[in-house]
Amino acid sequence: MKSALLPWAIAMVLSALPVPWLGERGGGQTPAQFRIGFGAHDITPALGKKPVYLAGFGKNRLAKGIHDPLMARAIVLADGDKKIALASVDLVGLFFPVVEKIRGRLPGYAYVGVSSTHNHQGPDTLGLWGPNLFQSGVDPAYLKQVEDGVIAAVEQADRDLRGATAKIGLVQAPELLRDSREPQVKHDDLVVLQFDGVDGKKRGLVVQWNNHPEDLGDKNTQITGDLVWSTVAYLQEKHGCPVVYFTGTVGGLMTTLGMEIKDERGTPLKTGDFARTRRYGQLVGQAAEKALAQAKPVVLTPFLIQRRAIFLPLDNQFYLLARKLGVMEREAFRWNGDVWHAEPTTELKENQQLCLKTEIGRLRLGEVDVALIPGEIYPELVLGKVQDPPDPGADFPDAPIEPAIYAQLTAKYKMILGLANDEIGYIIPKRQWDVRAPFCYGRKRAQYGEENSVGPETAPLLCAAFRALAKGQ
Ligand SMILES: [Zn+2]
């Protein structure tokens, strides 16, 4: 959170044309029809009446102006049988209960997913960045505005539903990431989907990239979508179609801060300067174009939807304190050791451990497999690159390696939406957890990360639950 979703969709379905693989299902069937629609709605907070606390770095950072509007962007996908809505919001994160409210207002969808880009230059939507330790930075009226904005974006995308074909491209762009925490493991897959109408015209792009939108740094006071703003602006202008950007794997920790970014003439650009963030967006956009240049047709139907609520024990003392102070509002459950079930609790008795309720998901859209992870997962856990052997300084060097998220996805193409339907903070491999001396890598102090994680059991429980979900257990 100091600094911090989505991939997937495509289709190959020409409603009017015979589609060979459908023929195998026997005669007389209506061909499954892939359709997609795009929508967007402004969710910029009003300035002037109430203070707007910017999220992501220190407390009490007040917004003084608006550089570019914050957006809720959405796609709706249909396979002829079911509809799926996926939205991306230019926010630091949304808690699960807010997403549940949005879902309650969008009946008629087999799945509604809301992923935050993890923007560090928008309003506090979690409660941690108010004026002081005792006051939340969240304006409940603004959360309602976000709810309404996401619904408006989804409804617009729904009205825009039309038959389309899809292609998918992927490039590795390690040069566009800095990993600010050891060990050095990056998730550098940039995934792009392009949708074309049956008339051959470009309908829209979906981009999934894995970085913290925090390029403007902790001194900025202008509301902006940060690097998502500049990436979307570049691609929209070049391609003349809607662009939806999803944030994927950002833990571990993926950032542009401390990275050199140069302009076209090779002059380094300064953090806090919009020219730098604009340039970074241009570079991501150009990488996306490289991916598109080699993109392949992809089939996005039929849809298989898997999701389950899970419970994770709350070990983080800072979060527990924030809860007690009423800064972080969220229903508590009593932890009983079962990741699948827990009872709500209002009063905490001695020695009772709390847990939170969140959700994991997997969407198999034809040849594209999408993991939906409710926080900032470390690349190690997505790609199966957990440190082995562990550093002897680690707090739990004997912890088993968690089952990797991408190893559970079986379709040809893989994508990940981070901060999906929730923001539970960092999801850290247990054997890389390091808050006690001696510290890993010979360091004198602990690295940044654990203070924004629910606890050391998060990754083992979540990754095992995801494996069970994907296997249909
Ligand atoms: Zn973060």
Coordinates of C-alpha atoms and ligand atoms in Angstrom, one line a residue:
M1 CA 0.0 0.0 0.0
K2 CA 2.9 2.3 0.5
S3 CA 3.2 2.5 -2.8
A4 CA 0.4 -0.4 -5.4
L5 CA -5.1 -5.7 -11.8
L6 CA -6.6 -7.6 -14.6
P7 CA -6.1 -9.5 -17.6
W8 CA -8.0 -11.4 -20.0
A9 CA -10.7 -11.4 -22.6
I10 CA -11.3 -12.1 -26.1
A11 CA -13.4 -13.6 -28.7
M12 CA -13.5 -15.1 -31.9
V13 CA -17.1 -15.3 -32.7
L14 CA -18.7 -14.1 -35.8
S15 CA -22.3 -14.5 -35.2
A16 CA -23.3 -14.8 -38.7
L17 CA -20.5 -17.2 -39.9
P18 CA -20.3 -20.9 -39.3
V19 CA -17.8 -21.5 -36.6
P20 CA -16.0 -24.9 -37.0
W21 CA -15.7 -25.9 -33.3
L22 CA -19.3 -25.4 -32.7
G23 CA -20.2 -27.8 -35.4
E24 CA -18.9 -30.6 -33.2
R25 CA -21.7 -30.1 -30.7
G26 CA -24.2 -31.4 -33.1
G27 CA -26.7 -29.8 -35.4
G28 CA -29.3 -27.3 -34.7
Q29 CA -27.6 -25.5 -31.9
T30 CA -27.4 -21.8 -31.8
P31 CA -23.8 -20.9 -32.1
A32 CA -22.4 -19.3 -28.9
Q33 CA -21.9 -15.7 -29.5
F34 CA -19.0 -13.7 -28.1
R35 CA -19.9 -10.1 -27.5
I36 CA -18.0 -7.4 -25.7
G37 CA -18.8 -3.8 -24.6
F38 CA -16.8 -1.0 -23.2
G39 CA -17.8 1.7 -20.7
A40 CA -16.2 4.4 -18.5
H41 CA -17.4 6.8 -15.9
D42 CA -15.6 9.7 -14.1
I43 CA -15.1 9.1 -10.4
T44 CA -13.0 12.2 -9.6
P45 CA -13.8 13.6 -6.1
A46 CA -15.0 17.2 -5.8
L47 CA -12.4 19.5 -4.3
G48 CA -13.2 22.5 -2.2
K49 CA -15.9 21.5 0.2
K50 CA -14.3 18.7 2.1
P51 CA -10.6 17.8 2.5
V52 CA -9.5 15.0 0.1
Y53 CA -6.8 12.9 1.6
L54 CA -4.5 11.2 -0.9
A55 CA -3.8 7.6 -0.3
G56 CA -0.7 5.5 -0.6
F57 CA 2.2 7.2 1.1
G58 CA 2.1 9.2 4.4
K59 CA -0.9 10.4 6.2
N60 CA -2.5 13.9 5.8
R61 CA -1.5 14.5 2.2
L62 CA -4.2 16.8 1.0
A63 CA -5.2 17.1 -2.7
K64 CA -4.9 20.6 -4.0
G65 CA -5.9 20.2 -7.6
I66 CA -7.0 17.8 -10.4
H67 CA -4.5 17.0 -13.2
D68 CA -6.6 14.3 -14.9
P69 CA -9.9 12.6 -14.0
L70 CA -10.0 9.4 -12.0
M71 CA -12.0 6.8 -13.9
A72 CA -14.0 3.6 -13.5
R73 CA -13.5 1.6 -16.7
A74 CA -15.4 -1.5 -17.5
I75 CA -15.9 -4.3 -20.0
V76 CA -18.9 -6.6 -20.2
L77 CA -18.3 -10.0 -21.8
A78 CA -21.0 -12.3 -23.0
D79 CA -20.7 -15.9 -24.3
G80 CA -24.3 -16.3 -25.5
D81 CA -25.2 -17.8 -22.2
K82 CA -23.6 -15.7 -19.4
K83 CA -22.5 -12.2 -18.9
I84 CA -19.4 -11.1 -16.9
A85 CA -18.6 -7.6 -15.9
L86 CA -15.0 -6.5 -15.1
A87 CA -14.2 -3.0 -13.9
S88 CA -11.0 -1.2 -13.1
V89 CA -11.0 1.8 -10.8
D90 CA -8.2 4.4 -10.4
L91 CA -8.0 4.0 -6.7
V92 CA -5.6 2.6 -4.1
G93 CA -8.0 -0.2 -3.3
L94 CA -11.6 -1.1 -2.3
F95 CA -12.5 -3.4 0.5
F96 CA -14.7 -6.4 -0.2
P97 CA -17.9 -5.1 1.5
V98 CA -17.9 -2.1 -1.0
V99 CA -17.6 -4.6 -3.9
E100 CA -20.4 -6.7 -2.4
K101 CA -22.6 -3.6 -2.5
I102 CA -21.8 -3.0 -6.1
R103 CA -22.6 -6.6 -6.9
G104 CA -25.9 -6.3 -5.1
R105 CA -26.9 -3.5 -7.6
L106 CA -25.8 -5.4 -10.7
P107 CA -28.0 -8.5 -10.9
G108 CA -28.1 -10.3 -14.1
Y109 CA -24.3 -11.0 -14.3
A110 CA -22.8 -14.4 -13.7
Y111 CA -19.8 -12.5 -12.3
V112 CA -18.9 -9.0 -11.4
G113 CA -15.2 -8.2 -10.6
V114 CA -13.9 -4.9 -9.5
S115 CA -10.1 -4.4 -9.5
S116 CA -8.3 -1.3 -8.3
T117 CA -5.3 0.0 -10.1
H118 CA -3.7 0.7 -6.7
N119 CA -3.4 4.4 -7.6
H120 CA -1.3 6.4 -5.0
Q121 CA -2.6 9.8 -6.3
G122 CA -6.3 9.4 -5.5
P123 CA -8.5 9.6 -2.4
D124 CA -8.1 7.4 0.6
T125 CA -10.8 4.7 0.1
L126 CA -9.4 2.4 2.9
G127 CA -9.0 4.6 5.9
L128 CA -5.3 4.6 6.5
W129 CA -4.3 8.0 5.2
G130 CA -6.4 10.5 7.1
P131 CA -5.1 13.5 9.1
N132 CA -3.8 11.4 12.0
L133 CA -3.7 8.0 13.5
F134 CA -7.2 8.4 15.0
Q135 CA -9.1 9.7 12.0
S136 CA -9.9 7.9 8.8
G137 CA -9.3 9.6 5.5
V138 CA -12.4 8.0 3.9
D139 CA -15.4 10.1 2.9
P140 CA -18.4 7.8 2.9
A141 CA -20.1 10.0 0.4
Y142 CA -17.2 9.5 -2.0
L143 CA -17.4 5.7 -1.6
K144 CA -21.0 6.0 -2.7
Q145 CA -19.8 8.1 -5.7
V146 CA -17.4 5.3 -6.6
E147 CA -20.1 2.6 -6.2
D148 CA -22.4 4.7 -8.6
G149 CA -19.5 5.3 -11.0
V150 CA -18.7 1.6 -11.3
I151 CA -22.3 0.7 -11.9
A152 CA -22.6 3.5 -14.6
A153 CA -19.5 2.2 -16.3
V154 CA -20.8 -1.4 -16.3
E155 CA -24.2 -0.3 -17.5
Q156 CA -22.6 1.6 -20.4
A157 CA -20.5 -1.4 -21.3
D158 CA -23.6 -3.5 -21.3
R159 CA -25.4 -1.2 -23.7
D160 CA -22.3 -1.3 -25.9
L161 CA -22.4 -5.2 -26.2
R162 CA -21.7 -6.3 -29.8
G163 CA -20.2 -9.3 -31.5
A164 CA -16.4 -9.1 -31.8
T165 CA -13.3 -11.1 -32.6
A166 CA -10.2 -11.0 -30.3
K167 CA -6.5 -11.3 -30.5
I168 CA -4.0 -11.5 -27.7
G169 CA -0.4 -10.4 -27.5
L170 CA 2.3 -10.6 -24.8
V171 CA 5.7 -9.1 -24.3
Q172 CA 8.2 -9.1 -21.5
A173 CA 9.2 -5.7 -20.3
P174 CA 11.6 -6.0 -17.4
E175 CA 13.1 -2.7 -18.2
L176 CA 9.8 -1.0 -17.2
L177 CA 9.9 -2.4 -13.6
R178 CA 12.0 -1.8 -10.6
D179 CA 11.9 -4.5 -7.8
S180 CA 12.6 -2.6 -4.6
R181 CA 12.7 -5.6 -2.4
E182 CA 15.0 -8.7 -2.4
P183 CA 14.9 -11.2 -3.8
Q184 CA 14.7 -9.8 -7.4
V185 CA 11.8 -11.4 -9.0
K186 CA 9.6 -9.5 -11.5
H187 CA 6.4 -10.4 -13.2
D188 CA 7.2 -8.6 -16.4
D189 CA 4.5 -10.0 -18.7
L190 CA 2.6 -7.3 -20.4
V191 CA -0.6 -8.7 -21.8
V192 CA -2.8 -7.0 -24.4
L193 CA -6.1 -8.0 -25.9
Q194 CA -7.5 -6.3 -28.9
F195 CA -11.2 -6.6 -29.9
D196 CA -12.4 -5.9 -33.3
G197 CA -16.0 -5.5 -34.5
V198 CA -17.5 -7.7 -37.2
D199 CA -17.0 -4.7 -39.5
G200 CA -13.2 -5.0 -38.8
K201 CA -13.0 -1.8 -36.8
K202 CA -11.1 -1.7 -33.6
R203 CA -13.5 -1.9 -30.6
G204 CA -11.2 -1.5 -27.7
L205 CA -8.0 -2.7 -25.9
V206 CA -7.5 -4.4 -22.6
V207 CA -4.0 -4.0 -21.0
Q208 CA -2.7 -5.9 -18.0
W209 CA 0.5 -4.6 -16.5
N210 CA 2.2 -5.1 -13.1
N211 CA 3.3 -2.0 -11.4
H212 CA 2.5 0.4 -8.6
P213 CA 0.9 3.6 -9.9
E214 CA 3.0 5.8 -7.7
D215 CA 5.3 7.4 -10.2
L216 CA 4.5 11.0 -9.1
G217 CA 5.8 10.2 -5.6
D218 CA 4.9 11.3 -2.1
K219 CA 5.1 15.1 -2.6
N220 CA 2.5 15.3 -5.4
T221 CA -0.8 17.0 -4.4
Q222 CA -2.6 16.8 -7.8
I223 CA -5.3 14.1 -8.3
T224 CA -4.2 11.9 -11.2
G225 CA -4.4 8.3 -12.3
D226 CA -0.6 8.3 -12.3
L227 CA 1.0 5.8 -14.8
V228 CA -2.5 4.4 -15.7
W229 CA -3.5 7.8 -16.8
S230 CA -0.6 8.2 -19.1
T231 CA -0.7 4.6 -20.5
V232 CA -4.4 4.8 -21.3
A233 CA -4.0 8.3 -22.7
Y234 CA -1.2 7.2 -25.0
L235 CA -3.0 4.1 -26.3
Q236 CA -6.4 5.8 -26.7
E237 CA -5.0 8.6 -28.7
K238 CA -3.0 6.3 -31.0
H239 CA -5.7 3.7 -31.5
G240 CA -8.9 5.8 -31.2
C241 CA -10.7 3.2 -29.1
P242 CA -11.5 2.7 -25.4
V243 CA -8.7 1.2 -23.3
V244 CA -9.1 -0.6 -20.0
Y245 CA -6.0 -1.1 -17.9
F246 CA -5.8 -3.7 -15.2
T247 CA -3.2 -4.0 -12.5
G248 CA -1.9 -7.5 -11.9
T249 CA 1.1 -8.5 -9.7
V250 CA 2.5 -5.6 -7.8
G251 CA 3.9 -7.0 -4.6
G252 CA 7.5 -7.7 -3.9
L253 CA 7.6 -4.7 -4.8
M254 CA 7.1 -3.4 -8.3
T255 CA 7.6 0.3 -8.7
T256 CA 8.9 3.0 -11.0
L257 CA 10.3 5.0 -8.0
G258 CA 14.1 5.0 -8.0
M259 CA 14.1 4.0 -11.6
E260 CA 15.7 6.2 -14.3
I261 CA 13.2 7.3 -16.9
K262 CA 14.6 9.4 -19.8
D263 CA 12.9 11.5 -22.4
E264 CA 13.3 10.8 -26.2
R265 CA 16.6 12.7 -26.2
G266 CA 18.0 10.7 -23.3
T267 CA 17.6 13.3 -20.6
P268 CA 16.6 11.8 -17.3
L269 CA 13.2 13.0 -16.0
K270 CA 12.4 14.0 -12.4
T271 CA 10.1 12.2 -10.0
G272 CA 7.1 14.4 -9.3
D273 CA 7.2 15.9 -12.7
F274 CA 4.2 14.9 -14.9
A275 CA 6.5 14.8 -17.9
R276 CA 8.2 11.7 -16.4
T277 CA 4.9 9.9 -15.7
R278 CA 3.7 10.8 -19.2
R279 CA 6.9 9.3 -20.7
Y280 CA 6.5 6.1 -18.6
G281 CA 3.0 5.7 -19.9
Q282 CA 4.3 6.2 -23.5
L283 CA 6.9 3.4 -22.9
V284 CA 4.2 1.0 -21.5
G285 CA 2.0 1.9 -24.5
Q286 CA 4.8 1.2 -26.9
A287 CA 5.5 -2.1 -25.3
A288 CA 1.7 -2.9 -25.6
E289 CA 2.0 -2.0 -29.3
K290 CA 4.9 -4.4 -29.7
A291 CA 2.7 -7.1 -28.1
L292 CA -0.1 -6.2 -30.5
A293 CA 2.2 -6.4 -33.5
Q294 CA 2.6 -10.1 -32.8
A295 CA -0.8 -10.8 -31.4
K296 CA -2.7 -14.1 -32.2
P297 CA -6.4 -14.7 -32.6
V298 CA -7.9 -16.1 -29.5
V299 CA -11.2 -17.8 -28.5
L300 CA -12.8 -16.4 -25.4
T301 CA -15.8 -18.7 -25.0
P302 CA -17.2 -20.6 -23.2
F303 CA -16.9 -18.9 -19.8
L304 CA -16.1 -21.0 -16.7
I305 CA -16.5 -19.1 -13.5
Q306 CA -15.0 -20.2 -10.2
R307 CA -15.0 -18.1 -7.0
R308 CA -15.1 -18.7 -3.3
A309 CA -15.0 -16.7 -0.1
I310 CA -12.0 -17.3 2.1
F311 CA -11.1 -16.3 5.6
L312 CA -7.6 -15.2 6.6
P313 CA -6.3 -14.7 10.1
L314 CA -5.5 -11.1 11.0
D315 CA -2.1 -10.9 12.7
N316 CA -1.1 -7.4 11.8
Q317 CA -1.0 -5.3 15.0
F318 CA -1.2 -2.0 13.1
Y319 CA -4.4 -3.2 11.3
L320 CA -5.8 -4.4 14.5
L321 CA -5.2 -1.0 16.1
A322 CA -6.6 0.8 13.1
R323 CA -9.7 -1.4 13.5
K324 CA -10.0 -0.6 17.2
L325 CA -9.7 3.1 16.5
G326 CA -12.4 2.8 13.9
V327 CA -10.0 4.0 11.2
M328 CA -10.4 0.8 9.3
E329 CA -13.9 -0.3 9.2
R330 CA -14.6 -3.9 8.3
E331 CA -16.6 -6.7 9.7
A332 CA -14.6 -9.1 11.8
F333 CA -14.8 -12.9 12.0
R334 CA -13.5 -15.4 14.5
W335 CA -10.6 -17.4 13.2
N336 CA -11.0 -21.1 13.9
G337 CA -8.3 -22.4 11.6
D338 CA -10.6 -23.0 8.6
V339 CA -10.0 -21.0 5.5
W340 CA -13.5 -21.7 4.1
H341 CA -15.7 -20.9 7.1
A342 CA -15.8 -18.5 10.0
E343 CA -18.5 -16.8 12.2
P344 CA -18.9 -13.1 12.5
T345 CA -17.9 -11.6 15.9
T346 CA -18.6 -8.3 17.5
E347 CA -16.7 -8.6 20.7
L348 CA -13.2 -9.9 21.0
K349 CA -12.5 -12.0 24.0
E350 CA -9.0 -12.7 25.4
N351 CA -6.9 -14.8 23.2
Q352 CA -9.4 -14.9 20.4
Q353 CA -8.0 -14.4 17.0
L354 CA -9.8 -12.3 14.3
C355 CA -9.9 -13.0 10.7
L356 CA -11.2 -11.2 7.6
K357 CA -13.5 -12.4 4.8
T358 CA -12.3 -12.0 1.3
E359 CA -12.7 -13.8 -2.1
I360 CA -10.5 -15.5 -4.7
G361 CA -11.6 -16.1 -8.2
R362 CA -10.7 -17.7 -11.5
L363 CA -12.3 -17.0 -14.9
R364 CA -11.6 -19.4 -17.7
L365 CA -12.6 -17.5 -20.8
G366 CA -12.0 -20.0 -23.6
E367 CA -8.3 -19.9 -24.2
V368 CA -7.6 -17.2 -21.6
D369 CA -7.3 -18.1 -17.9
V370 CA -7.6 -15.3 -15.4
A371 CA -6.7 -15.4 -11.7
L372 CA -8.4 -12.8 -9.5
I373 CA -6.4 -12.2 -6.3
P374 CA -7.7 -9.8 -3.6
G375 CA -4.4 -7.9 -2.9
E376 CA -0.8 -7.2 -3.8
I377 CA 0.6 -10.6 -4.5
Y378 CA 4.4 -11.2 -4.8
P379 CA 5.6 -12.2 -8.3
E380 CA 7.3 -15.2 -6.6
L381 CA 3.9 -16.7 -5.7
V382 CA 2.4 -16.1 -9.2
L383 CA 5.3 -17.5 -11.2
G384 CA 6.6 -20.3 -8.9
K385 CA 9.8 -18.4 -8.0
V386 CA 9.7 -18.5 -4.2
Q387 CA 13.3 -18.3 -3.0
D388 CA 14.8 -21.8 -2.7
P389 CA 16.8 -22.4 -0.6
P390 CA 15.5 -19.7 1.7
D391 CA 17.8 -17.1 3.2
P392 CA 18.9 -18.3 6.7
G393 CA 17.9 -14.9 8.1
A394 CA 14.2 -15.5 7.3
D395 CA 11.7 -15.9 10.1
F396 CA 10.2 -19.1 8.7
P397 CA 13.0 -20.7 6.6
D398 CA 11.3 -24.2 6.9
A399 CA 8.0 -23.0 5.5
P400 CA 7.0 -25.0 2.5
I401 CA 6.9 -23.3 -0.9
E402 CA 3.3 -22.2 -1.7
P403 CA 1.6 -23.7 -4.8
A404 CA 2.0 -21.1 -7.6
I405 CA -1.0 -19.3 -8.9
Y406 CA -0.1 -19.6 -12.6
A407 CA 0.6 -23.3 -12.2
Q408 CA -3.1 -23.8 -11.5
L409 CA -4.2 -22.1 -14.7
T410 CA -4.6 -24.6 -17.5
A411 CA -5.7 -22.5 -20.5
K412 CA -3.3 -21.4 -23.2
Y413 CA -3.0 -17.8 -22.0
K414 CA -2.8 -16.6 -18.4
M415 CA -3.6 -13.3 -16.9
I416 CA -4.0 -11.9 -13.4
L417 CA -6.1 -9.2 -11.8
G418 CA -4.6 -8.0 -8.5
L419 CA -6.5 -6.0 -5.9
A420 CA -9.5 -7.9 -7.3
N421 CA -12.7 -7.3 -5.2
D422 CA -10.6 -6.4 -2.2
E423 CA -7.3 -5.0 -0.9
I424 CA -5.8 -7.1 1.8
G425 CA -2.3 -5.8 1.4
Y426 CA 0.8 -7.7 0.5
I427 CA 0.7 -11.4 0.0
I428 CA 4.2 -12.5 0.9
P429 CA 5.8 -16.0 0.5
K430 CA 6.0 -17.3 4.1
R431 CA 9.7 -18.3 3.8
Q432 CA 10.5 -14.7 2.7
W433 CA 8.7 -13.2 5.8
D434 CA 11.3 -11.3 7.7
V435 CA 10.5 -9.0 10.6
R436 CA 12.9 -10.5 13.2
A437 CA 16.7 -10.2 13.4
P438 CA 18.9 -11.6 12.0
F439 CA 17.6 -10.2 8.7
C440 CA 17.9 -11.7 5.3
Y441 CA 20.6 -10.8 2.8
G442 CA 22.8 -9.5 5.7
R443 CA 20.7 -6.4 6.1
K444 CA 20.7 -4.3 9.3
R445 CA 17.0 -3.6 9.1
A446 CA 13.9 -5.4 7.9
Q447 CA 12.8 -4.7 4.3
Y448 CA 9.5 -2.9 3.7
G449 CA 6.4 -5.1 3.2
E450 CA 5.3 -7.0 6.2
E451 CA 3.7 -3.9 7.9
N452 CA 1.2 -3.9 5.0
S453 CA 0.4 -7.6 5.1
V454 CA -2.4 -9.3 7.1
G455 CA 0.1 -11.8 8.3
P456 CA 2.6 -14.6 7.5
E457 CA -0.2 -17.2 7.0
T458 CA -1.8 -15.2 4.2
A459 CA 0.2 -16.6 1.3
P460 CA 0.1 -20.3 2.3
L461 CA -3.6 -20.2 3.0
L462 CA -4.5 -18.2 -0.1
C463 CA -2.4 -20.1 -2.5
A464 CA -3.6 -23.5 -1.2
A465 CA -7.2 -22.2 -1.4
F466 CA -6.6 -21.0 -5.0
R467 CA -5.3 -24.5 -6.0
A468 CA -8.4 -26.1 -4.5
L469 CA -10.6 -23.6 -6.3
A470 CA -9.0 -24.2 -9.7
K471 CA -9.2 -28.0 -9.2
G472 CA -12.9 -27.6 -8.4
Q473 CA -12.4 -29.1 -4.9
Ligands
ZN1 ZN 1.3 -1.3 -2.5

